[in-house]
């Protein structure tokens, strides 16, 4: 990477621009959420026709917000001292409540039920902001593939915390499963113009997983098909 003063100024400008865009999109998402809460498909014929369009707009703005958040985190050198990596002991109930609150309006607007399976008394050490970002991205992705249900399941298994996002859709296509394998190896996937995917989200999630280390072990990310619903499974494991 070029470390000349001009290149550093360019990187700073790009990061500042991405941050400004993220703030604007966050405002737009908040406005859409309020409109969706105040409007329902049953309110009137006119509202019924506009509601699904607003729901789709909210989904797309959340995707943009996810991507910009990931770009900013990677710009700040995820996993290096420059990034404010903050591991704290946190209870899983707090984590689940935060994720569910972030996704509630979008899930309701798409007619998708979020099912929760976790021990609210379980405490684990992790970076709350980063893990919330990873789970929110995974749920937003599951919304694209699911039929009408998404499951967030968290459990401790053999000294690992396993966080699963499952859906009851047809499962991840081969290209996305391949992108998950590439991300797990620490490489960002190429652009897929058919799915509008850059693999950035999976790469970011994998990097966040590996940042979490304990007694010589580090976290990991895996995509597979199956799970309780038989659809796609996003699996984050933390030591």
PDB file of C-alpha atoms in Angstrom, residues 25-198:
ATOM      1  CA  UNK A  25     -28.298   6.517   5.335  1.00  0.00           C
ATOM      2  CA  UNK A  26     -28.878   6.002   9.065  1.00  0.00           C
ATOM      3  CA  UNK A  27     -31.211   9.008   9.058  1.00  0.00           C
ATOM      4  CA  UNK A  28     -33.022   7.621   6.011  1.00  0.00           C
ATOM      5  CA  UNK A  29     -33.365   4.187   7.653  1.00  0.00           C
ATOM      6  CA  UNK A  30     -34.763   5.768  10.802  1.00  0.00           C
ATOM      7  CA  UNK A  31     -37.315   7.743   8.784  1.00  0.00           C
ATOM      8  CA  UNK A  32     -38.416   4.637   6.909  1.00  0.00           C
ATOM      9  CA  UNK A  33     -38.748   2.693  10.142  1.00  0.00           C
ATOM     10  CA  UNK A  34     -40.994   5.377  11.633  1.00  0.00           C
ATOM     11  CA  UNK A  35     -43.126   5.434   8.476  1.00  0.00           C
ATOM     12  CA  UNK A  36     -43.492   1.654   8.540  1.00  0.00           C
ATOM     13  CA  UNK A  37     -44.474   1.681  12.218  1.00  0.00           C
ATOM     14  CA  UNK A  38     -47.109   4.369  11.583  1.00  0.00           C
ATOM     15  CA  UNK A  39     -48.400   2.671   8.430  1.00  0.00           C
ATOM     16  CA  UNK A  40     -49.622  -0.869   7.946  1.00  0.00           C
ATOM     17  CA  UNK A  41     -50.866  -2.763   4.889  1.00  0.00           C
ATOM     18  CA  UNK A  42     -54.328  -2.893   6.470  1.00  0.00           C
ATOM     19  CA  UNK A  43     -54.644   0.878   6.943  1.00  0.00           C
ATOM     20  CA  UNK A  44     -55.958   1.560   3.456  1.00  0.00           C
ATOM     21  CA  UNK A  45     -55.646   0.427  -0.116  1.00  0.00           C
ATOM     22  CA  UNK A  46     -53.152   3.209  -0.781  1.00  0.00           C
ATOM     23  CA  UNK A  47     -51.056   2.292   2.259  1.00  0.00           C
ATOM     24  CA  UNK A  48     -51.148  -1.342   1.297  1.00  0.00           C
ATOM     25  CA  UNK A  49     -49.602  -0.599  -2.087  1.00  0.00           C
ATOM     26  CA  UNK A  50     -46.879   1.632  -0.644  1.00  0.00           C
ATOM     27  CA  UNK A  51     -45.977  -0.557   2.331  1.00  0.00           C
ATOM     28  CA  UNK A  52     -44.007  -3.282   0.508  1.00  0.00           C
ATOM     29  CA  UNK A  53     -42.057  -0.646  -1.411  1.00  0.00           C
ATOM     30  CA  UNK A  54     -41.079   1.108   1.812  1.00  0.00           C
ATOM     31  CA  UNK A  55     -40.119  -2.251   3.321  1.00  0.00           C
ATOM     32  CA  UNK A  56     -37.854  -2.960   0.352  1.00  0.00           C
ATOM     33  CA  UNK A  57     -36.305   0.509   0.643  1.00  0.00           C
ATOM     34  CA  UNK A  58     -35.561  -0.152   4.324  1.00  0.00           C
ATOM     35  CA  UNK A  59     -33.910  -3.461   3.441  1.00  0.00           C
ATOM     36  CA  UNK A  60     -31.694  -1.789   0.841  1.00  0.00           C
ATOM     37  CA  UNK A  61     -30.722   1.102   3.139  1.00  0.00           C
ATOM     38  CA  UNK A  62     -29.702  -1.388   5.834  1.00  0.00           C
ATOM     39  CA  UNK A  63     -27.543  -3.215   3.285  1.00  0.00           C
ATOM     40  CA  UNK A  64     -25.846   0.060   2.371  1.00  0.00           C
ATOM     41  CA  UNK A  65     -25.372   0.930   6.031  1.00  0.00           C
ATOM     42  CA  UNK A  66     -23.809  -2.496   6.681  1.00  0.00           C
ATOM     43  CA  UNK A  67     -21.391  -2.099   3.783  1.00  0.00           C
ATOM     44  CA  UNK A  68     -20.288   1.377   4.832  1.00  0.00           C
ATOM     45  CA  UNK A  69     -19.809   0.264   8.441  1.00  0.00           C
ATOM     46  CA  UNK A  70     -17.641  -2.612   7.249  1.00  0.00           C
ATOM     47  CA  UNK A  71     -15.579  -0.350   5.006  1.00  0.00           C
ATOM     48  CA  UNK A  72     -14.965   2.050   7.876  1.00  0.00           C
ATOM     49  CA  UNK A  73     -13.951  -0.767  10.211  1.00  0.00           C
ATOM     50  CA  UNK A  74     -11.543  -2.211   7.640  1.00  0.00           C
ATOM     51  CA  UNK A  75     -10.132   1.258   6.938  1.00  0.00           C
ATOM     52  CA  UNK A  76      -9.373   1.564  10.638  1.00  0.00           C
ATOM     53  CA  UNK A  77      -7.311  -1.621  10.327  1.00  0.00           C
ATOM     54  CA  UNK A  78      -9.533  -4.221  11.915  1.00  0.00           C
ATOM     55  CA  UNK A  79      -7.522  -6.380  14.292  1.00  0.00           C
ATOM     56  CA  UNK A  80      -4.682  -3.875  14.695  1.00  0.00           C
ATOM     57  CA  UNK A  81      -4.074  -1.403  17.533  1.00  0.00           C
ATOM     58  CA  UNK A  82      -5.496   1.480  15.483  1.00  0.00           C
ATOM     59  CA  UNK A  83      -8.953  -0.078  15.694  1.00  0.00           C
ATOM     60  CA  UNK A  84     -10.808   0.341  19.019  1.00  0.00           C
ATOM     61  CA  UNK A  85     -11.198  -3.378  19.662  1.00  0.00           C
ATOM     62  CA  UNK A  86     -12.977  -3.583  23.017  1.00  0.00           C
ATOM     63  CA  UNK A  87     -13.570  -7.042  24.514  1.00  0.00           C
ATOM     64  CA  UNK A  88     -15.781  -6.973  27.593  1.00  0.00           C
ATOM     65  CA  UNK A  89     -17.728  -9.578  29.584  1.00  0.00           C
ATOM     66  CA  UNK A  90     -21.325  -9.242  28.374  1.00  0.00           C
ATOM     67  CA  UNK A  91     -24.493 -11.216  28.958  1.00  0.00           C
ATOM     68  CA  UNK A  92     -26.105 -12.793  25.933  1.00  0.00           C
ATOM     69  CA  UNK A  93     -29.508 -11.401  26.845  1.00  0.00           C
ATOM     70  CA  UNK A  94     -28.210  -7.874  26.267  1.00  0.00           C
ATOM     71  CA  UNK A  95     -26.695  -8.873  22.923  1.00  0.00           C
ATOM     72  CA  UNK A  96     -29.873 -10.552  21.668  1.00  0.00           C
ATOM     73  CA  UNK A  97     -32.101  -7.667  22.767  1.00  0.00           C
ATOM     74  CA  UNK A  98     -29.912  -5.194  20.901  1.00  0.00           C
ATOM     75  CA  UNK A  99     -29.852  -7.223  17.675  1.00  0.00           C
ATOM     76  CA  UNK A 100     -33.604  -7.911  17.829  1.00  0.00           C
ATOM     77  CA  UNK A 101     -34.340  -4.206  18.360  1.00  0.00           C
ATOM     78  CA  UNK A 102     -32.225  -3.218  15.356  1.00  0.00           C
ATOM     79  CA  UNK A 103     -33.950  -5.706  13.054  1.00  0.00           C
ATOM     80  CA  UNK A 104     -37.516  -5.633  14.464  1.00  0.00           C
ATOM     81  CA  UNK A 105     -39.147  -3.166  12.054  1.00  0.00           C
ATOM     82  CA  UNK A 106     -37.519  -4.624   8.933  1.00  0.00           C
ATOM     83  CA  UNK A 107     -38.517  -8.171   9.890  1.00  0.00           C
ATOM     84  CA  UNK A 108     -42.091  -7.139  10.645  1.00  0.00           C
ATOM     85  CA  UNK A 109     -42.370  -5.181   7.417  1.00  0.00           C
ATOM     86  CA  UNK A 110     -41.324  -8.256   5.435  1.00  0.00           C
ATOM     87  CA  UNK A 111     -43.618 -10.604   7.376  1.00  0.00           C
ATOM     88  CA  UNK A 112     -40.683 -12.578   8.778  1.00  0.00           C
ATOM     89  CA  UNK A 113     -40.676 -14.017  12.295  1.00  0.00           C
ATOM     90  CA  UNK A 114     -37.474 -13.904  14.336  1.00  0.00           C
ATOM     91  CA  UNK A 115     -37.168 -16.893  16.660  1.00  0.00           C
ATOM     92  CA  UNK A 116     -34.687 -16.742  19.536  1.00  0.00           C
ATOM     93  CA  UNK A 117     -32.921 -19.634  21.254  1.00  0.00           C
ATOM     94  CA  UNK A 118     -30.354 -18.652  23.876  1.00  0.00           C
ATOM     95  CA  UNK A 119     -29.495 -18.667  27.578  1.00  0.00           C
ATOM     96  CA  UNK A 120     -30.020 -15.063  28.801  1.00  0.00           C
ATOM     97  CA  UNK A 121     -27.817 -15.741  31.819  1.00  0.00           C
ATOM     98  CA  UNK A 122     -24.772 -16.781  29.801  1.00  0.00           C
ATOM     99  CA  UNK A 123     -21.857 -14.324  29.886  1.00  0.00           C
ATOM    100  CA  UNK A 124     -19.060 -14.220  27.299  1.00  0.00           C
ATOM    101  CA  UNK A 125     -16.137 -11.975  26.412  1.00  0.00           C
ATOM    102  CA  UNK A 126     -16.454 -10.226  23.034  1.00  0.00           C
ATOM    103  CA  UNK A 127     -16.533  -6.836  21.319  1.00  0.00           C
ATOM    104  CA  UNK A 128     -20.213  -5.890  21.487  1.00  0.00           C
ATOM    105  CA  UNK A 129     -20.287  -3.389  18.603  1.00  0.00           C
ATOM    106  CA  UNK A 130     -18.467  -5.670  16.179  1.00  0.00           C
ATOM    107  CA  UNK A 131     -20.460  -8.799  17.027  1.00  0.00           C
ATOM    108  CA  UNK A 132     -23.744  -6.873  16.802  1.00  0.00           C
ATOM    109  CA  UNK A 133     -22.624  -5.643  13.378  1.00  0.00           C
ATOM    110  CA  UNK A 134     -21.824  -9.185  12.239  1.00  0.00           C
ATOM    111  CA  UNK A 135     -25.152 -10.602  13.434  1.00  0.00           C
ATOM    112  CA  UNK A 136     -27.147  -7.721  11.946  1.00  0.00           C
ATOM    113  CA  UNK A 137     -25.449  -8.253   8.603  1.00  0.00           C
ATOM    114  CA  UNK A 138     -26.188 -11.985   8.776  1.00  0.00           C
ATOM    115  CA  UNK A 139     -29.865 -11.389   9.560  1.00  0.00           C
ATOM    116  CA  UNK A 140     -30.188  -8.860   6.748  1.00  0.00           C
ATOM    117  CA  UNK A 141     -28.688 -11.436   4.408  1.00  0.00           C
ATOM    118  CA  UNK A 142     -31.021 -14.156   5.728  1.00  0.00           C
ATOM    119  CA  UNK A 143     -34.015 -11.908   5.019  1.00  0.00           C
ATOM    120  CA  UNK A 144     -33.063 -12.111   1.338  1.00  0.00           C
ATOM    121  CA  UNK A 145     -33.065 -15.926   1.301  1.00  0.00           C
ATOM    122  CA  UNK A 146     -35.658 -16.988   3.883  1.00  0.00           C
ATOM    123  CA  UNK A 147     -39.256 -18.030   3.429  1.00  0.00           C
ATOM    124  CA  UNK A 148     -40.825 -16.515   6.528  1.00  0.00           C
ATOM    125  CA  UNK A 149     -38.598 -17.375   9.500  1.00  0.00           C
ATOM    126  CA  UNK A 150     -35.150 -16.459  10.792  1.00  0.00           C
ATOM    127  CA  UNK A 151     -33.633 -18.056  13.879  1.00  0.00           C
ATOM    128  CA  UNK A 152     -30.922 -16.621  16.120  1.00  0.00           C
ATOM    129  CA  UNK A 153     -29.517 -19.407  18.275  1.00  0.00           C
ATOM    130  CA  UNK A 154     -26.617 -19.015  20.710  1.00  0.00           C
ATOM    131  CA  UNK A 155     -25.082 -21.719  22.852  1.00  0.00           C
ATOM    132  CA  UNK A 156     -21.843 -22.722  24.546  1.00  0.00           C
ATOM    133  CA  UNK A 157     -20.274 -25.894  23.170  1.00  0.00           C
ATOM    134  CA  UNK A 158     -16.939 -27.332  24.366  1.00  0.00           C
ATOM    135  CA  UNK A 159     -15.574 -23.949  25.402  1.00  0.00           C
ATOM    136  CA  UNK A 160     -16.811 -22.141  22.294  1.00  0.00           C
ATOM    137  CA  UNK A 161     -19.660 -19.676  21.887  1.00  0.00           C
ATOM    138  CA  UNK A 162     -21.583 -20.614  18.752  1.00  0.00           C
ATOM    139  CA  UNK A 163     -23.888 -17.981  17.263  1.00  0.00           C
ATOM    140  CA  UNK A 164     -26.121 -19.208  14.449  1.00  0.00           C
ATOM    141  CA  UNK A 165     -28.377 -17.324  12.054  1.00  0.00           C
ATOM    142  CA  UNK A 166     -30.638 -19.826  10.259  1.00  0.00           C
ATOM    143  CA  UNK A 167     -33.466 -19.375   7.771  1.00  0.00           C
ATOM    144  CA  UNK A 168     -36.122 -21.584   6.181  1.00  0.00           C
ATOM    145  CA  UNK A 169     -35.367 -20.645   2.605  1.00  0.00           C
ATOM    146  CA  UNK A 170     -33.917 -22.866  -0.148  1.00  0.00           C
ATOM    147  CA  UNK A 171     -30.404 -22.571   1.264  1.00  0.00           C
ATOM    148  CA  UNK A 172     -27.344 -20.618   0.190  1.00  0.00           C
ATOM    149  CA  UNK A 173     -26.443 -20.921  -3.497  1.00  0.00           C
ATOM    150  CA  UNK A 174     -23.072 -22.544  -4.315  1.00  0.00           C
ATOM    151  CA  UNK A 175     -21.498 -19.171  -5.150  1.00  0.00           C
ATOM    152  CA  UNK A 176     -22.244 -17.807  -1.680  1.00  0.00           C
ATOM    153  CA  UNK A 177     -20.998 -20.962   0.040  1.00  0.00           C
ATOM    154  CA  UNK A 178     -17.792 -20.585  -1.959  1.00  0.00           C
ATOM    155  CA  UNK A 179     -17.544 -16.928  -0.924  1.00  0.00           C
ATOM    156  CA  UNK A 180     -17.822 -18.053   2.703  1.00  0.00           C
ATOM    157  CA  UNK A 181     -14.899 -20.442   2.231  1.00  0.00           C
ATOM    158  CA  UNK A 182     -12.822 -17.688   0.649  1.00  0.00           C
ATOM    159  CA  UNK A 183     -13.638 -15.250   3.466  1.00  0.00           C
ATOM    160  CA  UNK A 184     -12.724 -17.851   6.091  1.00  0.00           C
ATOM    161  CA  UNK A 185      -9.271 -18.058   4.502  1.00  0.00           C
ATOM    162  CA  UNK A 186      -8.881 -14.304   5.020  1.00  0.00           C
ATOM    163  CA  UNK A 187      -9.469 -13.152   1.451  1.00  0.00           C
ATOM    164  CA  UNK A 188     -12.161 -10.789   0.205  1.00  0.00           C
ATOM    165  CA  UNK A 189     -14.172 -12.295  -2.624  1.00  0.00           C
ATOM    166  CA  UNK A 190     -14.476 -10.709  -6.046  1.00  0.00           C
ATOM    167  CA  UNK A 191     -17.444  -8.746  -7.294  1.00  0.00           C
ATOM    168  CA  UNK A 192     -20.465 -10.770  -8.417  1.00  0.00           C
ATOM    169  CA  UNK A 193     -22.521  -8.555 -10.717  1.00  0.00           C
ATOM    170  CA  UNK A 194     -25.410 -11.057 -10.740  1.00  0.00           C
ATOM    171  CA  UNK A 195     -25.925 -10.890  -6.979  1.00  0.00           C
ATOM    172  CA  UNK A 196     -24.526  -7.363  -6.417  1.00  0.00           C
ATOM    173  CA  UNK A 197     -22.202  -8.908  -3.832  1.00  0.00           C
ATOM    174  CA  UNK A 198     -18.563  -8.027  -3.225  1.00  0.00           C
TER     175      UNK A 198
END
